[in-house]
Short mmCIF file of C-alpha atoms in Angstrom, two decimals:
data_model
loop_
_atom_site.label_atom_id
_atom_site.label_comp_id
_atom_site.label_asym_id
_atom_site.label_seq_id
_atom_site.Cartn_x
_atom_site.Cartn_y
_atom_site.Cartn_z
CA MET A 1 10.05 35.56 -3.75
CA THR A 2 12.52 34.32 -6.20
CA SER A 3 15.16 32.25 -4.84
CA SER A 4 17.79 34.58 -6.01
CA GLN A 5 16.78 36.20 -2.68
CA GLN A 6 16.69 32.70 -1.11
CA THR A 7 20.51 31.92 -1.84
CA PRO A 8 21.34 31.29 1.87
CA GLU A 9 24.66 32.76 3.27
CA PRO A 10 27.13 29.75 4.73
CA ASP A 11 27.23 29.83 7.69
CA ALA A 12 30.09 30.43 10.35
CA ARG A 13 28.77 27.94 12.88
CA GLU A 14 29.00 25.10 11.01
CA GLY A 15 32.35 23.77 10.24
CA GLY A 16 34.18 22.07 7.49
CA PRO A 17 33.89 23.44 3.47
CA PRO A 18 30.22 23.54 2.15
CA HIS A 19 31.35 20.69 -0.32
CA SER A 20 31.45 18.51 2.73
CA ARG A 21 28.92 19.67 5.03
CA SER A 22 26.14 18.87 1.94
CA HIS A 23 26.39 15.41 1.93
CA THR A 24 26.27 15.06 5.30
CA HIS A 25 22.84 18.02 5.36
CA ALA A 26 21.26 15.67 2.98
CA HIS A 27 21.81 12.94 4.60
CA ALA A 28 20.14 14.42 7.92
CA HIS A 29 17.20 15.03 5.70
CA ALA A 30 16.50 13.00 3.45
CA HIS A 31 13.66 12.39 5.03
CA ALA A 32 12.54 15.91 6.49
CA HIS A 33 11.17 16.97 3.33
CA GLY A 34 11.96 20.77 4.88
CA PRO A 35 9.91 23.82 3.22
CA ALA A 36 11.37 24.39 -0.39
CA ALA A 37 13.02 27.22 -1.13
CA PRO A 38 10.97 29.10 -3.81
CA VAL A 39 11.85 29.38 -7.46
CA SER A 40 11.48 31.35 -10.51
CA ARG A 41 8.06 32.64 -11.63
CA HIS A 42 9.44 31.13 -15.08
CA LEU A 43 10.44 28.08 -14.02
CA ARG A 44 7.02 27.65 -12.04
CA ARG A 45 5.42 28.14 -15.42
CA VAL A 46 7.28 25.66 -16.92
CA ILE A 47 6.34 22.52 -14.18
CA ALA A 48 2.54 24.45 -14.60
CA ALA A 49 2.68 23.86 -18.08
CA VAL A 50 3.15 20.60 -17.78
CA LEU A 51 1.29 19.21 -14.21
CA ILE A 52 -1.76 21.58 -14.85
CA PRO A 53 -2.80 18.99 -18.21
CA PHE A 54 -1.98 16.01 -16.44
CA ALA A 55 -4.16 17.27 -13.78
CA ALA A 56 -7.02 18.34 -16.02
CA ALA A 57 -6.63 14.69 -17.82
CA VAL A 58 -6.99 13.00 -14.40
CA VAL A 59 -9.83 14.96 -13.90
CA VAL A 60 -11.74 13.96 -17.14
CA GLY A 61 -10.31 10.45 -16.52
CA LEU A 62 -12.40 10.28 -13.32
CA VAL A 63 -15.32 11.98 -14.52
CA ALA A 64 -15.71 9.60 -17.39
CA LEU A 65 -15.12 6.03 -15.83
CA TRP A 66 -16.97 7.43 -12.53
CA PRO A 67 -19.07 4.20 -11.40
CA GLY A 68 -21.81 5.58 -9.62
CA GLY A 69 -21.17 2.27 -7.01
CA ALA A 70 -20.86 -1.21 -7.14
CA PRO A 71 -23.27 -3.41 -9.61
CA GLU A 72 -25.63 -5.49 -7.69
CA HIS A 73 -25.74 -9.28 -7.65
CA GLU A 74 -27.73 -11.94 -6.46
CA ARG A 75 -25.87 -13.28 -3.41
CA THR A 76 -23.90 -16.73 -4.05
CA GLY A 77 -23.93 -17.26 -0.40
CA VAL A 78 -19.97 -18.59 -1.05
CA GLY A 79 -17.00 -17.09 0.56
CA PHE A 80 -17.10 -13.28 1.20
CA ASP A 81 -20.03 -13.20 -0.94
CA ARG A 82 -22.49 -14.25 2.00
CA GLN A 83 -25.34 -11.88 3.94
CA THR A 84 -23.75 -10.97 7.18
CA GLU A 85 -25.20 -10.37 10.68
CA GLN A 86 -23.75 -9.41 14.52
CA ALA A 87 -24.00 -11.58 17.11
CA ARG A 88 -22.92 -12.41 20.70
CA VAL A 89 -21.91 -16.22 22.75
CA VAL A 90 -24.27 -16.07 25.59
CA ARG A 91 -23.19 -19.74 26.64
CA VAL A 92 -20.74 -22.73 26.07
CA GLN A 93 -21.45 -25.54 27.88
CA GLU A 94 -18.36 -28.80 27.63
CA VAL A 95 -19.64 -31.38 25.98
CA ASP A 96 -18.91 -34.94 25.74
CA CYS A 97 -18.01 -35.11 20.80
CA SER A 98 -20.26 -38.35 20.55
CA GLU A 99 -23.20 -36.63 22.41
CA VAL A 100 -23.82 -33.97 19.95
CA ASN A 101 -22.62 -36.24 16.91
CA ALA A 102 -19.83 -33.69 15.78
CA GLY A 103 -17.76 -36.37 13.58
CA GLN A 104 -17.87 -39.81 12.56
CA VAL A 105 -14.89 -42.28 12.79
CA PRO A 106 -13.41 -43.89 9.40
CA PRO A 107 -14.90 -47.68 10.09
CA THR A 108 -10.53 -49.03 10.41
CA GLY A 109 -9.95 -45.77 13.10
CA ASP A 110 -7.09 -45.06 10.79
CA THR A 111 -5.41 -42.79 12.82
CA SER A 112 -2.20 -41.86 10.24
CA THR A 113 -4.33 -39.25 7.98
CA PRO A 114 -5.15 -35.83 9.47
CA GLU A 115 -9.07 -37.12 8.07
CA GLY A 116 -8.95 -40.04 10.73
CA ARG A 117 -7.17 -38.18 13.81
CA GLU A 118 -9.75 -35.12 13.32
CA ALA A 119 -12.36 -37.52 13.08
CA VAL A 120 -11.28 -39.88 15.95
CA ASN A 121 -10.93 -36.59 18.05
CA SER A 122 -14.22 -34.78 16.91
CA GLN A 123 -15.59 -38.18 18.62
CA GLN A 124 -13.66 -39.12 21.56
CA GLY A 125 -13.02 -35.48 22.66
CA LYS A 126 -14.61 -32.56 24.73
CA CYS A 127 -16.39 -29.73 22.23
CA LYS A 128 -17.93 -27.12 22.89
CA LYS A 129 -21.60 -26.37 22.68
CA ALA A 130 -22.29 -22.49 21.99
CA THR A 131 -25.21 -20.82 22.36
CA VAL A 132 -25.33 -17.45 19.89
CA GLU A 133 -27.54 -14.97 19.94
CA ILE A 134 -28.58 -12.71 16.81
CA THR A 135 -28.14 -9.07 17.66
CA SER A 136 -28.59 -7.17 14.31
CA GLY A 137 -30.96 -7.74 11.84
CA LYS A 138 -34.68 -9.01 10.95
CA ASP A 139 -33.84 -11.99 13.65
CA LYS A 140 -32.38 -9.72 15.90
CA GLY A 141 -32.45 -11.78 19.44
CA ARG A 142 -33.40 -15.30 17.79
CA THR A 143 -30.65 -17.89 19.08
CA PHE A 144 -28.85 -20.95 17.79
CA VAL A 145 -26.28 -23.39 18.54
CA GLU A 146 -23.00 -23.57 17.29
CA ILE A 147 -20.84 -27.00 18.16
CA VAL A 148 -16.98 -26.44 18.41
CA GLN A 149 -15.01 -29.04 17.83
CA PRO A 150 -11.45 -29.94 19.89
CA ASP A 151 -8.83 -28.89 17.53
CA ALA A 152 -10.85 -25.79 16.10
CA SER A 153 -8.33 -23.21 15.46
CA ARG A 154 -11.43 -20.70 16.58
CA GLN A 155 -12.14 -21.84 19.96
CA LEU A 156 -15.55 -19.53 21.42
CA ALA A 157 -16.10 -17.65 25.02
CA GLN A 158 -19.31 -16.88 26.58
CA GLY A 159 -19.69 -13.22 25.70
CA GLN A 160 -17.49 -12.71 23.07
CA GLY A 161 -19.16 -10.89 19.49
CA VAL A 162 -18.86 -12.66 16.73
CA VAL A 163 -20.14 -12.10 12.61
CA VAL A 164 -22.46 -14.86 11.69
CA ALA A 165 -23.41 -16.21 8.03
CA TYR A 166 -26.75 -16.19 6.95
CA ALA A 167 -28.15 -18.72 4.42
CA PRO A 168 -32.32 -17.96 3.85
CA ASP A 169 -32.45 -20.91 1.67
CA ALA A 170 -32.03 -23.76 4.29
CA PRO A 171 -33.64 -25.36 7.10
CA ARG A 172 -34.58 -22.53 10.32
CA ASP A 173 -32.54 -24.82 12.41
CA LEU A 174 -28.69 -24.22 10.03
CA GLN A 175 -29.22 -20.75 8.54
CA TYR A 176 -27.15 -19.26 10.60
CA SER A 177 -23.37 -20.01 11.86
CA VAL A 178 -20.79 -18.08 13.02
CA SER A 179 -18.08 -17.47 10.47
CA ASP A 180 -15.56 -15.08 11.95
CA VAL A 181 -15.33 -12.95 15.41
CA ASP A 182 -16.00 -9.20 15.60
CA ARG A 183 -12.47 -7.36 15.92
CA ASP A 184 -14.35 -3.69 15.62
CA PHE A 185 -13.08 -2.82 18.33
CA PRO A 186 -9.47 -3.65 18.77
CA MET A 187 -9.21 -2.75 15.11
CA MET A 188 -10.44 0.32 15.69
CA LEU A 189 -8.02 1.38 19.13
CA LEU A 190 -4.98 0.40 16.50
CA ALA A 191 -6.30 2.93 14.05
CA GLY A 192 -6.91 5.62 16.51
CA ILE A 193 -3.38 5.05 18.32
CA PHE A 194 -1.81 4.82 14.25
CA ALA A 195 -3.53 8.34 13.90
CA LEU A 196 -2.19 9.69 17.48
CA VAL A 197 1.90 8.53 16.87
CA VAL A 198 1.35 9.91 13.63
CA VAL A 199 -0.48 13.79 14.13
CA LEU A 200 1.82 13.43 17.67
CA VAL A 201 5.43 13.27 16.04
CA GLY A 202 4.75 14.91 12.70
CA ARG A 203 1.90 17.29 13.96
CA LEU A 204 0.45 19.51 10.80
CA ARG A 205 2.53 16.88 8.48
CA GLY A 206 0.99 14.17 10.02
CA VAL A 207 -2.84 15.41 9.87
CA MET A 208 -1.85 16.46 6.42
CA ALA A 209 -0.67 12.37 5.46
CA LEU A 210 -3.98 11.69 7.43
CA ILE A 211 -6.17 13.66 5.88
CA ALA A 212 -4.37 12.72 2.37
CA LEU A 213 -5.05 9.05 3.59
CA CYS A 214 -8.50 9.23 3.88
CA LEU A 215 -8.93 10.55 0.57
CA SER A 216 -6.49 7.93 -0.89
CA PHE A 217 -9.04 5.44 0.72
CA ALA A 218 -11.87 7.33 -1.28
CA VAL A 219 -10.21 7.10 -4.64
CA LEU A 220 -9.73 3.38 -4.10
CA THR A 221 -13.20 2.28 -2.63
CA LEU A 222 -15.43 4.97 -4.21
CA PHE A 223 -13.88 4.57 -7.91
CA ILE A 224 -11.39 2.19 -8.42
CA LEU A 225 -13.12 -0.87 -7.17
CA PRO A 226 -16.46 0.06 -7.95
CA ALA A 227 -15.58 1.03 -11.95
CA ILE A 228 -13.53 -2.45 -12.14
CA LEU A 229 -16.71 -4.25 -11.16
CA GLN A 230 -18.95 -2.32 -13.73
CA GLY A 231 -16.15 -3.69 -16.69
CA SER A 232 -13.68 -0.57 -17.28
CA ASN A 233 -10.81 -1.68 -18.18
CA PRO A 234 -8.51 -2.41 -14.85
CA LEU A 235 -5.11 -1.24 -15.99
CA ILE A 236 -6.95 2.35 -17.41
CA VAL A 237 -9.02 2.62 -13.67
CA ALA A 238 -5.58 1.98 -11.80
CA VAL A 239 -3.90 4.84 -14.16
CA VAL A 240 -6.20 7.21 -13.30
CA GLY A 241 -7.06 6.42 -9.46
CA ALA A 242 -3.11 5.93 -8.92
CA SER A 243 -2.35 9.30 -10.57
CA ALA A 244 -5.25 10.84 -8.27
CA ILE A 245 -4.13 9.78 -5.03
CA MET A 246 -0.46 10.67 -6.12
CA LEU A 247 -1.53 14.09 -6.77
CA MET A 248 -3.61 14.80 -3.70
CA ALA A 249 -1.12 12.52 -1.47
CA LEU A 250 2.04 14.30 -2.53
CA TYR A 251 0.51 18.13 -2.92
CA LEU A 252 -1.52 17.75 0.51
CA CYS A 253 1.44 16.10 1.97
CA HIS A 254 4.33 18.14 0.77
CA GLY A 255 3.27 21.64 -0.38
CA LEU A 256 2.52 22.98 -3.43
CA ASN A 257 5.75 23.82 -5.17
CA ALA A 258 8.52 23.10 -7.39
CA ARG A 259 10.48 20.14 -5.19
CA THR A 260 6.98 18.12 -4.97
CA SER A 261 5.82 18.95 -9.15
CA VAL A 262 9.43 17.30 -9.58
CA ALA A 263 8.89 14.30 -6.88
CA VAL A 264 4.99 14.26 -9.08
CA LEU A 265 6.55 13.61 -12.55
CA GLY A 266 9.28 11.30 -10.93
CA THR A 267 6.89 9.28 -9.68
CA LEU A 268 4.34 9.34 -12.56
CA ILE A 269 7.24 7.95 -15.43
CA SER A 270 7.87 5.20 -12.99
CA LEU A 271 4.35 4.25 -12.65
CA LEU A 272 4.20 4.45 -16.76
CA LEU A 273 7.55 2.05 -16.81
CA ILE A 274 6.06 -0.12 -14.25
CA GLY A 275 2.69 -0.78 -16.39
CA LEU A 276 3.91 -1.38 -19.60
CA LEU A 277 6.61 -3.86 -17.64
CA GLY A 278 3.63 -5.22 -15.82
CA SER A 279 2.02 -5.75 -19.10
CA VAL A 280 4.09 -7.48 -21.26
CA PHE A 281 5.80 -10.08 -18.96
CA ILE A 282 1.84 -10.49 -17.20
CA GLY A 283 1.20 -11.54 -20.74
CA TRP A 284 4.05 -12.77 -21.39
CA ALA A 285 3.93 -15.85 -18.51
CA SER A 286 0.33 -16.39 -19.41
CA LEU A 287 -0.43 -14.94 -15.68
CA THR A 288 -4.10 -15.74 -15.60
CA GLY A 289 -4.72 -13.45 -12.31
CA ASN A 290 -7.43 -16.18 -11.51
CA THR A 291 -5.28 -18.52 -8.88
CA ASP A 292 -7.48 -18.84 -5.41
CA ASP A 293 -10.68 -18.98 -4.16
CA ASN A 294 -11.74 -15.61 -3.62
CA THR A 295 -10.25 -14.88 -7.26
CA GLY A 296 -12.07 -17.42 -8.79
CA LEU A 297 -15.62 -16.24 -6.80
CA ILE A 298 -14.85 -12.49 -8.63
CA HIS A 299 -14.38 -14.32 -12.10
CA GLY A 300 -17.87 -16.23 -11.34
CA LEU A 301 -19.82 -13.32 -10.51
CA TYR A 302 -18.56 -10.40 -13.34
CA PRO A 303 -17.23 -12.89 -16.08
CA SER A 304 -16.31 -9.86 -17.97
CA ILE A 305 -13.70 -8.55 -15.41
CA ASP A 306 -10.63 -9.04 -16.87
CA MET A 307 -8.61 -11.05 -14.51
CA SER A 308 -4.55 -10.16 -15.80
CA GLY A 309 -5.81 -6.72 -16.31
CA LEU A 310 -6.45 -7.10 -12.22
CA LEU A 311 -3.38 -8.01 -11.89
CA LEU A 312 -1.72 -5.69 -12.75
CA ALA A 313 -3.66 -3.31 -11.42
CA GLY A 314 -2.30 -4.09 -8.58
CA VAL A 315 0.75 -4.62 -9.34
CA ILE A 316 0.59 -0.83 -10.03
CA ILE A 317 -1.31 0.36 -6.85
CA GLY A 318 1.16 -1.45 -4.40
CA SER A 319 4.07 0.40 -6.60
CA LEU A 320 2.62 3.61 -5.73
CA GLY A 321 2.93 3.83 -2.16
CA VAL A 322 6.75 2.78 -1.91
CA LEU A 323 7.20 5.35 -4.60
CA ASP A 324 6.37 8.53 -3.33
CA ASP A 325 8.60 8.03 -0.56
CA VAL A 326 11.58 7.60 -2.63
CA THR A 327 11.15 10.34 -5.76
CA VAL A 328 10.06 12.76 -2.72
CA THR A 329 13.51 11.41 -0.80
CA GLN A 330 15.61 11.95 -3.67
CA THR A 331 13.79 15.50 -5.01
CA SER A 332 14.63 17.10 -1.07
CA ALA A 333 18.40 15.15 -1.76
CA VAL A 334 18.99 17.64 -4.30
CA TRP A 335 16.86 20.88 -3.29
CA GLU A 336 19.51 20.47 0.01
CA LEU A 337 22.58 19.61 -1.84
CA HIS A 338 21.75 22.55 -4.15
CA GLN A 339 20.93 25.10 -0.88
CA ALA A 340 24.13 23.85 0.85
CA ASP A 341 26.54 24.14 -2.07
CA PRO A 342 24.53 27.56 -5.39
CA ALA A 343 27.57 26.71 -7.30
CA MET A 344 27.35 23.01 -7.93
CA GLY A 345 26.22 22.04 -11.53
CA PRO A 346 23.46 19.66 -12.55
CA ARG A 347 26.59 16.58 -13.27
CA GLY A 348 27.51 16.79 -9.38
CA LEU A 349 23.80 17.51 -8.40
CA TYR A 350 23.36 14.17 -10.03
CA LYS A 351 26.66 12.50 -8.66
CA ALA A 352 25.90 13.52 -5.07
CA GLY A 353 22.25 12.87 -5.28
CA ILE A 354 22.25 8.95 -7.09
CA ARG A 355 25.10 7.86 -4.39
CA ILE A 356 22.16 9.44 -1.52
CA GLY A 357 19.77 7.18 -3.91
CA ARG A 358 21.95 3.97 -4.50
CA ASP A 359 21.75 3.80 -0.01
CA HIS A 360 17.49 4.44 -0.59
CA ILE A 361 17.12 1.62 -3.43
CA ALA A 362 19.15 -1.29 -1.54
CA SER A 363 16.62 -0.74 1.52
CA VAL A 364 13.60 -0.19 -0.59
CA VAL A 365 14.32 -2.98 -2.59
CA ASN A 366 14.68 -5.63 0.31
CA THR A 367 11.46 -3.92 1.78
CA LEU A 368 9.43 -4.56 -0.47
CA VAL A 369 10.81 -7.64 -0.97
CA LEU A 370 9.94 -9.08 2.09
CA ALA A 371 7.05 -7.50 2.51
CA TYR A 372 5.80 -10.08 -0.38
CA ALA A 373 7.47 -12.59 1.06
CA GLY A 374 6.17 -12.11 4.55
CA ALA A 375 2.57 -12.04 2.39
CA ALA A 376 2.48 -14.89 0.51
CA LEU A 377 4.06 -17.22 3.64
CA PRO A 378 1.13 -19.94 3.78
CA LEU A 379 2.04 -20.46 0.80
CA LEU A 380 5.88 -21.20 0.51
CA LEU A 381 5.41 -23.03 3.75
CA LEU A 382 2.75 -25.55 1.29
CA PHE A 383 5.28 -25.46 -1.01
CA SER A 384 8.25 -26.89 1.41
CA ILE A 385 5.93 -29.01 3.14
CA ALA A 386 5.12 -31.30 -0.08
CA GLN A 387 9.07 -30.49 -0.91
CA SER A 388 8.94 -29.02 -4.28
CA GLY A 389 11.48 -28.00 -6.21
CA VAL A 390 12.63 -24.68 -6.13
CA GLY A 391 12.15 -24.63 -10.10
CA MET A 392 8.95 -26.08 -9.88
CA VAL A 393 7.97 -23.18 -6.60
CA ALA A 394 8.82 -20.31 -9.03
CA THR A 395 7.33 -21.07 -12.24
CA SER A 396 3.67 -22.45 -10.52
CA GLU A 397 1.30 -19.22 -11.45
CA LEU A 398 0.88 -19.02 -7.75
CA VAL A 399 4.43 -17.77 -6.82
CA ALA A 400 5.01 -16.39 -10.20
CA GLU A 401 2.23 -13.77 -9.87
CA GLU A 402 4.68 -12.81 -6.12
CA ILE A 403 7.71 -12.97 -8.45
CA VAL A 404 6.52 -10.85 -11.18
CA ARG A 405 4.89 -8.43 -8.84
CA THR A 406 8.00 -7.89 -7.06
CA LEU A 407 10.64 -7.60 -9.47
CA ILE A 408 8.82 -5.08 -11.75
CA GLY A 409 7.87 -3.01 -8.50
CA SER A 410 11.60 -2.98 -7.65
CA ILE A 411 12.28 -1.91 -11.63
CA GLY A 412 10.31 0.92 -11.44
CA LEU A 413 11.21 1.53 -7.92
CA VAL A 414 15.12 1.60 -8.87
CA ALA A 415 14.39 3.00 -11.94
CA SER A 416 12.72 5.89 -10.32
CA VAL A 417 15.84 7.33 -8.46
CA PRO A 418 17.92 8.32 -11.71
CA VAL A 419 14.88 9.31 -13.04
CA THR A 420 14.20 11.64 -10.69
CA THR A 421 17.34 12.61 -8.72
CA ALA A 422 18.28 13.81 -12.62
CA LEU A 423 15.14 16.01 -12.98
CA ALA A 424 15.69 17.58 -10.28
CA ALA A 425 18.96 18.36 -10.98
CA LEU A 426 17.76 19.56 -13.97
CA VAL A 427 15.45 22.10 -12.53
CA VAL A 428 16.77 23.67 -9.07
CA SER A 429 19.66 24.53 -11.79
CA ALA A 430 18.00 25.65 -14.18
CA ASP A 431 16.14 28.49 -11.70
CA ARG A 432 19.07 31.15 -12.38
CA PRO A 433 16.35 34.63 -11.91
CA GLY A 434 18.95 37.45 -12.87
CA GLY A 435 21.12 34.97 -14.60
CA THR A 436 24.31 36.52 -11.75
CA VAL A 437 22.90 36.10 -8.74
CA THR A 438 23.43 32.44 -8.28
CA GLY A 439 27.48 32.70 -9.54
CA VAL A 440 27.78 36.00 -7.36
CA ALA A 441 26.02 33.85 -3.68
CA ALA A 442 28.51 30.61 -5.09
CA GLY A 443 31.73 32.94 -5.53
CA ALA A 444 31.06 34.07 -1.26
CA VAL A 445 30.47 30.53 -0.79
CA ARG A 446 33.76 29.18 -1.60
CA SER A 447 35.81 32.25 -0.12
CA ARG A 448 33.85 31.85 2.95
CA GLY A 449 35.22 28.30 3.05
CA ARG A 450 38.58 28.69 1.58
CA ARG A 451 38.88 31.63 4.75
CA ARG A 452 37.46 29.05 7.25
CA ARG A 453 39.62 26.65 5.93
CA ALA A 454 42.93 29.25 5.99
CA LYS A 455 42.43 29.19 10.03
#
């Protein structure tokens, strides 16, 4: 069925002229993304001619770069690169720290420094002596003792599940140590609540969104991360992986239709812009991507990985989720405007859609900036403690990475609004099967509006 058969008749139950209703209707449904009206066969062919080669190229990229798993390496025992097992605290005793020799007091007893105060507390305070039993691996059932100092950020309790690190080359009494707590149950419960809320509110759309989320996670863990570890170019891997995620997520959640296809094109153009800007400014600012212990460990284990390319890949993938929302929202707004007033041409649709988009830009950019600031909050606190100048903080590599990531992603988001709005306005206005039906419908809308105003 073509769009000429689906042209909406004005509803006498809705008050006000059609044009004034269009903005309200678009605002109300900006995030609803209801069923899209079918478009003409010719327009579907044009969209398919663009998207099918793109989807085929993504599939070819996935096949060509498929890693087949992460490469093996010998564990270093540093940071996350440690062998771990599950364990449980079976007993906790309170003892004097001096009895277990938990620390040494400086010869002067100076407590004016954090190190001095910690050493004094470790000698004079009450420590916890925890007996921990291994519950997995070859040493299941074995126990060891963990001493917890009074000012330690992580305190242990009897019956608590923990994660222990295993160092096979250490003396037997020192092979195991508590490295973290077991958070499996609360994390799984939270994930279950999230899925339940999404399904209850979103219903079928919620189910499809969860399926898309699982597929996105699969692409990330089975393709993007192993391919980068295998030595493939991080930028190419990120573009191919992000494109695959985009195609699956958008079409699963919003349907295989022209409206979603326009959102895909808008997202793709914005991603290319983000990749171009990221490549230029990451190189220009001499950002290495190797700024903390974790990235240093990755570089040490896999020296062939381009760390600056890895930084750029993170910018692209991190921007994708918000880009999807912006492009789908703008496309839906233009479609709704067209259905409310079929007489509006591409210029009118663009102007009305961009007014909606400006509100979205303001909220989305603020969201992205605050998200990155929240992630870097401990780092910003350290700079505040050091009383460093704003210029020094902003241009240090640790903070400059976050600034570049935020600004490039924000530029891509802002650019996606006019780009997607223009594409949607052109596509929906070009859908004029039969040549005259749209004009007849528009005349009917105008005449109905005049009669209501006359009453």
